[in-house]
Coordinates of C-alpha atoms in Angstrom, one line a residue:
M1 CA 0.0 0.0 0.0
A2 CA 1.4 3.4 -1.0
T3 CA 2.3 5.9 1.7
L4 CA 0.7 9.4 1.3
R5 CA 2.8 12.0 3.1
V6 CA 1.0 15.2 4.1
A7 CA 2.2 18.3 5.9
V8 CA -0.4 20.3 7.8
V9 CA 0.5 23.9 8.7
G10 CA -1.6 25.1 11.7
A11 CA -2.2 23.0 14.8
G12 CA -5.5 24.5 15.8
P13 CA -8.9 22.8 15.5
A14 CA -8.9 23.1 11.7
G15 CA -5.5 21.4 11.3
I16 CA -6.2 18.7 13.8
Y17 CA -9.6 17.9 12.5
A18 CA -8.3 17.7 9.0
S19 CA -5.5 15.3 10.1
D20 CA -7.9 13.1 11.9
I21 CA -10.4 12.9 9.0
L22 CA -7.5 12.2 6.6
L23 CA -6.4 9.3 8.7
K24 CA -9.9 7.9 8.8
E25 CA -10.9 8.5 5.2
A26 CA -7.7 7.0 3.8
E27 CA -8.0 3.7 5.6
G28 CA -7.9 0.8 3.2
T29 CA -6.5 2.8 0.3
H30 CA -3.4 4.6 1.6
K31 CA -1.0 4.4 4.4
V32 CA -0.9 8.0 5.7
S33 CA 2.0 9.9 7.3
I34 CA 1.1 13.3 8.7
D35 CA 3.4 16.0 10.1
L36 CA 1.6 18.9 11.8
F37 CA 3.5 22.2 12.0
D38 CA 2.7 25.3 14.1
R39 CA 4.6 28.5 14.8
L40 CA 3.6 28.4 18.5
P41 CA 5.3 26.0 21.0
A42 CA 1.8 24.7 22.1
P43 CA -1.0 23.2 20.0
Y44 CA -4.7 24.0 19.8
G45 CA -4.6 27.5 18.2
L46 CA -7.9 29.3 18.5
V47 CA -9.1 27.2 21.5
R48 CA -6.0 28.2 23.5
Y49 CA -5.5 31.7 22.2
G50 CA -8.9 32.9 20.9
V51 CA -11.6 31.8 23.3
A52 CA -12.4 33.8 26.4
P53 CA -11.0 32.1 29.5
D54 CA -14.4 32.0 31.3
H55 CA -15.8 29.7 28.5
P56 CA -14.9 26.3 29.9
R57 CA -17.6 24.6 27.8
I58 CA -16.0 25.8 24.6
K59 CA -12.5 25.0 25.8
G60 CA -13.8 21.5 26.4
V61 CA -13.1 21.1 22.6
V62 CA -9.5 20.6 23.7
N63 CA -10.4 17.2 25.1
G64 CA -11.4 16.0 21.7
L65 CA -8.4 17.5 20.0
R66 CA -6.1 15.9 22.7
E67 CA -7.6 12.5 21.9
V68 CA -6.6 12.9 18.3
L69 CA -3.1 13.9 19.0
D70 CA -2.6 11.3 21.7
T71 CA -3.2 8.5 19.3
G72 CA 0.4 9.1 18.3
R73 CA -0.4 8.8 14.6
I74 CA 0.4 12.5 13.9
R75 CA 3.8 14.0 14.5
I76 CA 3.8 17.5 15.9
F77 CA 6.5 20.1 15.1
G78 CA 5.8 23.1 17.3
N79 CA 7.7 26.4 17.4
V80 CA 8.2 26.1 13.6
D81 CA 7.4 29.2 11.5
F82 CA 6.3 28.5 7.9
G83 CA 8.1 30.9 5.6
T84 CA 11.0 31.3 8.0
D85 CA 12.0 27.9 9.5
I86 CA 10.6 25.9 6.7
T87 CA 9.6 26.9 3.1
L88 CA 7.2 25.7 0.6
N89 CA 10.1 24.2 -1.4
D90 CA 11.1 22.3 1.8
L91 CA 7.7 20.7 1.9
R92 CA 7.4 20.1 -1.8
S93 CA 10.5 18.0 -1.8
R94 CA 9.3 15.8 1.2
Y95 CA 5.5 15.5 1.0
H96 CA 2.8 14.8 -1.5
A97 CA 0.6 17.7 -0.3
V98 CA 0.3 20.4 2.3
I99 CA -2.9 21.6 4.0
F100 CA -2.9 25.1 5.2
A101 CA -5.0 25.6 8.4
T102 CA -3.5 28.9 9.6
G103 CA -6.8 30.5 10.6
A104 CA -7.6 34.2 10.7
S105 CA -6.0 36.1 13.6
R106 CA -5.8 39.7 12.4
D107 CA -8.6 42.3 13.0
A108 CA -10.6 43.4 10.0
H109 CA -10.3 47.1 9.4
L110 CA -13.0 49.6 10.2
D111 CA -12.9 52.5 7.8
I112 CA -13.9 55.5 9.8
P113 CA -12.0 58.7 10.6
G114 CA -9.8 58.5 13.7
I115 CA -9.9 54.7 14.0
D116 CA -6.1 54.6 14.4
A117 CA -6.0 57.1 17.2
E118 CA -4.1 56.3 20.4
G119 CA -6.5 54.2 22.6
S120 CA -8.2 52.5 19.6
F121 CA -7.5 48.8 19.4
G122 CA -8.4 45.7 17.5
A123 CA -10.4 43.2 19.5
A124 CA -8.1 40.4 18.4
D125 CA -5.1 42.0 20.0
F126 CA -7.0 42.3 23.3
V127 CA -8.1 38.7 23.1
H128 CA -4.6 37.6 22.5
W129 CA -3.5 39.6 25.6
Y130 CA -6.0 38.1 28.0
D131 CA -5.4 34.6 26.6
G132 CA -1.7 34.9 27.1
H133 CA -0.5 34.6 23.5
P134 CA 3.3 34.6 23.6
D135 CA 3.7 37.0 20.7
Y136 CA 1.7 39.9 22.2
P137 CA 2.6 42.5 24.8
R138 CA 2.4 41.5 28.5
D139 CA 0.8 44.7 29.6
W140 CA -2.5 46.3 28.5
P141 CA -3.5 49.9 29.4
L142 CA -7.0 49.6 31.0
D143 CA -6.7 53.3 32.1
S144 CA -10.2 54.6 31.1
E145 CA -13.4 54.4 33.0
S146 CA -15.6 54.4 29.9
V147 CA -14.8 52.3 26.9
A148 CA -16.5 51.3 23.6
V149 CA -16.7 48.0 21.8
I150 CA -17.8 48.1 18.2
G151 CA -19.5 45.0 16.9
N152 CA -22.4 42.7 17.6
G153 CA -20.9 39.3 17.3
N154 CA -19.6 36.8 19.9
V155 CA -16.1 38.3 20.0
A156 CA -17.6 41.7 20.8
L157 CA -19.5 40.2 23.7
D158 CA -16.4 38.3 24.9
V159 CA -14.4 41.5 24.9
A160 CA -17.2 43.5 26.6
R161 CA -17.6 40.8 29.3
M162 CA -13.9 40.6 30.0
L163 CA -13.7 44.4 30.3
A164 CA -16.6 44.6 32.6
K165 CA -16.0 41.5 34.7
H166 CA -14.3 41.7 38.1
P167 CA -10.9 39.9 38.4
D168 CA -12.0 37.7 41.3
D169 CA -14.7 36.2 39.1
L170 CA -12.0 35.1 36.6
M171 CA -9.7 33.5 39.2
P172 CA -11.1 29.9 38.6
T173 CA -10.0 30.3 35.0
E174 CA -6.5 29.9 33.5
I175 CA -5.7 33.6 33.0
P176 CA -1.9 34.2 33.3
A177 CA -0.5 36.2 36.2
N178 CA 0.2 39.3 34.1
V179 CA -3.4 39.4 32.9
E180 CA -4.7 39.1 36.5
A181 CA -2.5 42.0 37.4
G182 CA -3.7 44.1 34.5
L183 CA -7.4 43.4 35.2
R184 CA -6.9 44.3 38.9
A185 CA -5.4 47.7 37.9
S186 CA -8.3 48.3 35.5
K187 CA -10.2 51.6 35.8
V188 CA -13.1 50.5 33.6
T189 CA -16.6 51.0 35.0
D190 CA -18.7 51.4 31.9
V191 CA -18.5 49.4 28.7
H192 CA -20.6 50.5 25.7
V193 CA -21.3 48.0 22.9
F194 CA -22.5 49.4 19.5
G195 CA -24.3 47.5 16.8
R196 CA -25.6 49.1 13.6
R197 CA -28.7 46.9 13.4
G198 CA -31.6 46.1 15.7
P199 CA -31.6 43.8 18.7
L200 CA -33.0 40.8 16.8
Q201 CA -30.5 41.1 14.0
V202 CA -27.4 40.6 16.1
K203 CA -24.7 38.0 15.3
F204 CA -24.0 36.6 18.7
T205 CA -25.5 33.4 20.1
P206 CA -28.1 33.1 22.9
L207 CA -25.5 31.6 25.2
E208 CA -23.2 34.7 24.9
L209 CA -26.1 37.0 25.5
R210 CA -27.4 35.1 28.6
E211 CA -23.9 35.0 30.1
L212 CA -23.7 38.8 29.8
G213 CA -26.6 39.1 32.2
E214 CA -25.1 36.7 34.7
V215 CA -21.8 38.6 35.4
P216 CA -21.7 39.5 39.1
D217 CA -21.9 43.2 40.1
V218 CA -22.4 44.3 36.4
D219 CA -25.7 45.8 35.3
V220 CA -26.7 45.4 31.7
I221 CA -28.4 48.5 30.5
I222 CA -30.6 48.6 27.4
D223 CA -32.7 51.4 25.8
E224 CA -36.4 50.7 25.3
A225 CA -36.3 53.0 22.3
D226 CA -34.1 50.5 20.5
F227 CA -36.9 47.8 20.4
D228 CA -39.9 47.3 18.2
R229 CA -38.6 49.7 15.5
D230 CA -38.9 47.3 12.6
P231 CA -41.8 44.9 13.2
E232 CA -41.6 43.1 9.9
A233 CA -37.9 42.4 10.2
D234 CA -38.4 41.3 13.8
A235 CA -41.2 38.9 12.8
E236 CA -38.9 37.4 10.1
S237 CA -36.0 37.0 12.6
L238 CA -38.3 35.3 15.1
K239 CA -38.7 32.4 12.7
N240 CA -35.3 31.4 13.8
K241 CA -35.2 29.4 17.1
Q242 CA -32.0 31.1 18.3
R243 CA -33.5 34.5 17.8
L244 CA -36.6 33.4 19.8
V245 CA -34.3 32.7 22.7
I246 CA -32.5 36.0 22.2
N247 CA -35.8 37.8 22.2
R248 CA -36.9 36.1 25.4
I249 CA -33.7 37.2 27.1
F250 CA -34.1 40.8 26.0
G251 CA -37.7 40.6 27.1
Q252 CA -36.6 39.6 30.7
W253 CA -34.2 42.5 30.7
R254 CA -36.8 45.0 29.4
E255 CA -39.1 44.0 32.2
R256 CA -36.4 44.8 34.8
A257 CA -35.3 48.0 33.1
N258 CA -36.8 50.3 35.7
E259 CA -35.3 48.4 38.7
P260 CA -32.6 50.2 40.7
R261 CA -29.1 49.9 39.3
T262 CA -26.7 49.1 42.1
A263 CA -23.8 47.4 40.4
S264 CA -20.3 49.0 40.5
R265 CA -19.9 48.4 36.7
R266 CA -22.3 48.8 33.8
L267 CA -22.5 47.2 30.3
H268 CA -24.5 49.4 27.9
L269 CA -26.0 47.8 24.7
H270 CA -26.6 50.3 21.9
F271 CA -28.5 49.2 18.8
W272 CA -29.3 51.0 15.6
A273 CA -25.9 52.7 16.3
K274 CA -23.4 53.2 13.5
P275 CA -20.0 54.5 14.6
S276 CA -19.0 57.3 12.2
E277 CA -15.9 58.9 13.7
V278 CA -13.4 58.5 16.5
L279 CA -12.9 61.9 18.2
T280 CA -9.6 62.7 19.8
D281 CA -8.2 65.2 22.3
E282 CA -5.3 67.6 21.8
N283 CA -2.9 64.8 22.3
G284 CA -4.4 62.5 19.7
R285 CA -6.0 60.2 22.2
V286 CA -9.5 58.8 22.0
R287 CA -12.0 61.0 23.8
A288 CA -15.4 60.0 22.3
L289 CA -17.1 58.0 19.7
R290 CA -19.4 59.8 17.3
V291 CA -22.4 57.6 16.4
E292 CA -25.2 58.0 13.8
R293 CA -28.6 56.7 14.7
N294 CA -29.8 54.2 12.1
N295 CA -33.3 53.7 10.9
P296 CA -34.9 50.6 9.4
N297 CA -35.0 50.9 5.6
G298 CA -38.1 48.8 5.0
D299 CA -36.2 45.8 3.5
G300 CA -34.8 44.4 6.7
G301 CA -31.7 46.6 6.4
V302 CA -30.7 50.0 7.8
M303 CA -30.0 53.5 6.7
G304 CA -28.6 56.5 8.3
S305 CA -30.9 59.1 9.9
G306 CA -28.5 62.0 10.0
E307 CA -28.8 62.2 13.8
F308 CA -25.5 62.0 15.6
T309 CA -24.5 61.7 19.2
E310 CA -21.1 61.7 20.9
V311 CA -20.4 59.0 23.6
P312 CA -17.5 60.0 25.8
V313 CA -15.0 57.0 25.9
G314 CA -11.3 56.8 26.5
Q315 CA -10.8 53.6 24.6
I316 CA -12.3 51.8 21.6
Y317 CA -12.2 48.1 20.6
R318 CA -13.3 47.2 17.1
A319 CA -14.7 43.7 16.9
V320 CA -15.9 43.7 13.3
G321 CA -14.4 40.5 12.2
Y322 CA -11.1 38.6 11.8
F323 CA -8.9 38.6 8.7
G324 CA -6.4 36.0 7.4
S325 CA -2.7 36.6 6.8
P326 CA -0.8 35.8 3.6
L327 CA 1.7 33.0 3.5
D328 CA 5.0 32.9 1.5
E329 CA 4.6 31.6 -2.1
V330 CA 0.9 30.8 -1.5
P331 CA -1.9 32.5 -3.4
F332 CA -3.9 35.0 -1.3
D333 CA -7.0 37.0 -1.7
E334 CA -6.2 40.4 -0.2
T335 CA -9.9 41.4 -0.3
R336 CA -11.3 38.5 1.6
G337 CA -8.3 37.6 3.6
V338 CA -8.3 33.9 2.5
I339 CA -6.4 31.5 0.4
P340 CA -8.4 31.3 -2.8
N341 CA -9.7 27.8 -3.4
E342 CA -12.3 25.5 -4.8
G343 CA -13.6 23.1 -2.2
G344 CA -10.2 23.4 -0.3
V345 CA -8.1 22.9 -3.4
V346 CA -5.9 26.1 -3.8
I347 CA -6.3 28.0 -7.0
D348 CA -4.1 30.7 -8.5
A349 CA -5.0 34.1 -10.0
A350 CA -6.0 32.4 -13.2
G351 CA -8.4 30.1 -11.4
E352 CA -6.2 27.1 -12.0
K353 CA -5.6 24.4 -9.4
V354 CA -2.2 24.7 -7.7
P355 CA -0.6 21.2 -7.4
G356 CA -0.1 20.0 -3.8
L357 CA -1.8 22.9 -2.1
Y358 CA -5.0 22.7 0.0
A359 CA -6.7 24.8 2.6
T360 CA -9.2 24.3 5.5
G361 CA -10.8 26.3 8.3
W362 CA -10.9 30.1 8.4
I363 CA -8.0 30.6 6.0
K364 CA -10.2 28.7 3.5
R365 CA -13.6 30.1 4.0
G366 CA -13.1 33.3 6.1
P367 CA -13.9 33.8 9.8
V368 CA -17.4 32.5 9.9
G369 CA -19.0 29.6 11.9
L370 CA -18.2 28.1 15.2
I371 CA -15.3 25.8 16.0
G372 CA -17.3 22.7 15.4
H373 CA -18.0 23.8 11.8
T374 CA -14.4 23.2 10.9
K375 CA -15.1 19.4 10.9
S376 CA -17.5 19.5 7.9
D377 CA -15.2 22.0 6.3
A378 CA -12.2 19.7 6.6
K379 CA -14.2 16.7 5.2
E380 CA -14.7 18.6 1.9
T381 CA -11.0 19.4 1.7
I382 CA -9.9 15.9 2.5
A383 CA -12.3 14.4 0.0
N384 CA -10.9 16.6 -2.7
L385 CA -7.3 15.8 -1.7
L386 CA -7.8 12.0 -1.7
G387 CA -9.9 12.3 -4.9
G388 CA -7.2 14.1 -6.9
P389 CA -3.9 12.2 -6.8
E390 CA -3.0 13.7 -10.1
H391 CA -2.5 17.1 -8.3
W392 CA -0.1 15.7 -5.6
W393 CA 3.6 16.4 -5.6
Q394 CA 6.1 13.6 -6.2
P395 CA 8.6 14.1 -3.4
A396 CA 12.2 13.4 -4.1
D397 CA 13.1 12.8 -0.4
T398 CA 10.9 10.1 1.2
D399 CA 13.0 9.7 4.4
T400 CA 10.5 10.5 7.3
E401 CA 13.4 11.8 9.4
S402 CA 14.5 14.3 6.7
I403 CA 12.4 17.1 8.0
V404 CA 13.7 16.5 11.6
K405 CA 17.3 16.7 10.3
L406 CA 16.6 19.8 8.3
L407 CA 15.1 21.7 11.3
A408 CA 18.0 20.6 13.5
E409 CA 20.5 21.9 10.9
R410 CA 18.7 25.2 11.0
N411 CA 18.9 25.2 14.8
V412 CA 15.1 25.5 15.2
P413 CA 14.1 24.6 18.8
V414 CA 11.2 22.3 17.9
T415 CA 8.6 21.2 20.4
D416 CA 6.7 17.9 20.0
L417 CA 3.8 16.1 21.6
D418 CA 5.8 14.9 24.6
G419 CA 6.9 18.6 25.0
W420 CA 3.2 19.7 25.1
H421 CA 2.5 17.1 27.8
R422 CA 5.4 18.6 29.8
L423 CA 4.1 22.1 29.4
D424 CA 0.6 21.0 30.1
A425 CA 1.7 19.3 33.3
H426 CA 3.7 22.4 34.3
E427 CA 0.8 24.8 33.8
R428 CA -1.5 22.5 35.8
Q429 CA 1.1 22.4 38.7
L430 CA 1.2 26.2 38.7
G431 CA -2.6 26.2 38.9
E432 CA -2.8 23.6 41.6
A433 CA -0.4 25.7 43.8
A434 CA -2.9 28.6 43.5
G435 CA -6.0 26.5 43.9
R436 CA -6.8 26.7 40.2
E437 CA -7.0 24.2 37.3
R438 CA -4.2 25.9 35.3
I439 CA -2.1 29.0 35.0
K440 CA -0.8 29.6 31.5
V441 CA 2.9 30.2 30.8
V442 CA 3.1 33.2 28.5
D443 CA 6.8 33.7 27.6
R444 CA 7.7 31.9 24.4
E445 CA 11.2 31.0 25.5
E446 CA 10.0 29.7 28.8
M447 CA 7.3 27.7 27.0
T448 CA 9.9 26.2 24.7
R449 CA 12.4 25.5 27.5
I450 CA 9.8 23.6 29.5
S451 CA 8.5 21.7 26.5
R452 CA 12.0 20.6 25.6
G453 CA 12.9 19.6 29.1
E454 CA 15.7 22.1 29.3

């Protein structure tokens, strides 16, 4: 039986699911050898560095991913940067194909005046900070009492909740020590979340919304004037079961709207609100967000009313979507932030299939869908990979140790599965000493040293 050698770049859910599906789908036709590469010393990508730490249910996805890796059928090469430590030519000479599963970790741009002012941030950068990503700053300036979050998706609510939540309520989680210190020094008392459409046209899930109302010592404040403005669009939205639940949650909050507000922090939800300009002070720092009141346009959409208000804030976080990053020698769609492809088969500018190149996950389809959606996405890519052997490379070097020797020659401090187990155990020990499940190690060199047993 022929051996199919595949490299997978990206050890997050998309890359691990694709690897697992490839092993299963190839049974009986190919013996498969998979090498999984990631630029970070630890695996799990988005689950480790893109999910709010107070979401243990979502982080439970790690257990399933761990089971896949612990079968020992997939080799892991952590702390290896594609384009620097290894090149496309390195892979082409050693594998039949490469699957890119590098995700989308950059913030999409918001094109309004002043968005690049001091005190204006992308939500992804903040998420990476509170999740202890090794390539981001250790400190975060939470030095304003009033802040704005632009967006009405799950990331926007995660960011808003983390800004409003008291540090003591995050101590059962795995937040690193530097994040705890930063949150304890926070001056934030009021978080304003802005969405340009109505309450029933939001993009977040009922779970995210419900959790918002369960944060201790934080009042959720809504404006009754934002509701029942577009009955026809609302009626259409309520045909969706999730929107029914969202409507029920909002209904409970509306009933309590006149109750006394006693919490020390407040989370304000603004709908029909289109950010139009970031206003700055004489030092170029954010001082307010100028917002236009939107009206329903009669077709389920919105249009500007020409009415503007200024909301005083000292910081702004844009959570308007993620965006992929280009990879060396790999086609890239600069408009959509994805690798152009047909069913996961990479195509070039002329629309022709590129031999040996495949994509899965957010770098394939854009940052839409939940983590679990990457499974069905990976199935399509794997089906097309296995169904198109004529597009595979024919590697000149079939020695499975060749890539190991190459990385050693280049002095790349590679981490492997045993290394992840060592780091995992170390983080759990740190947590146990503090009465917590885990405390993340943030420094890349320290992560690498622990993983390599040095």
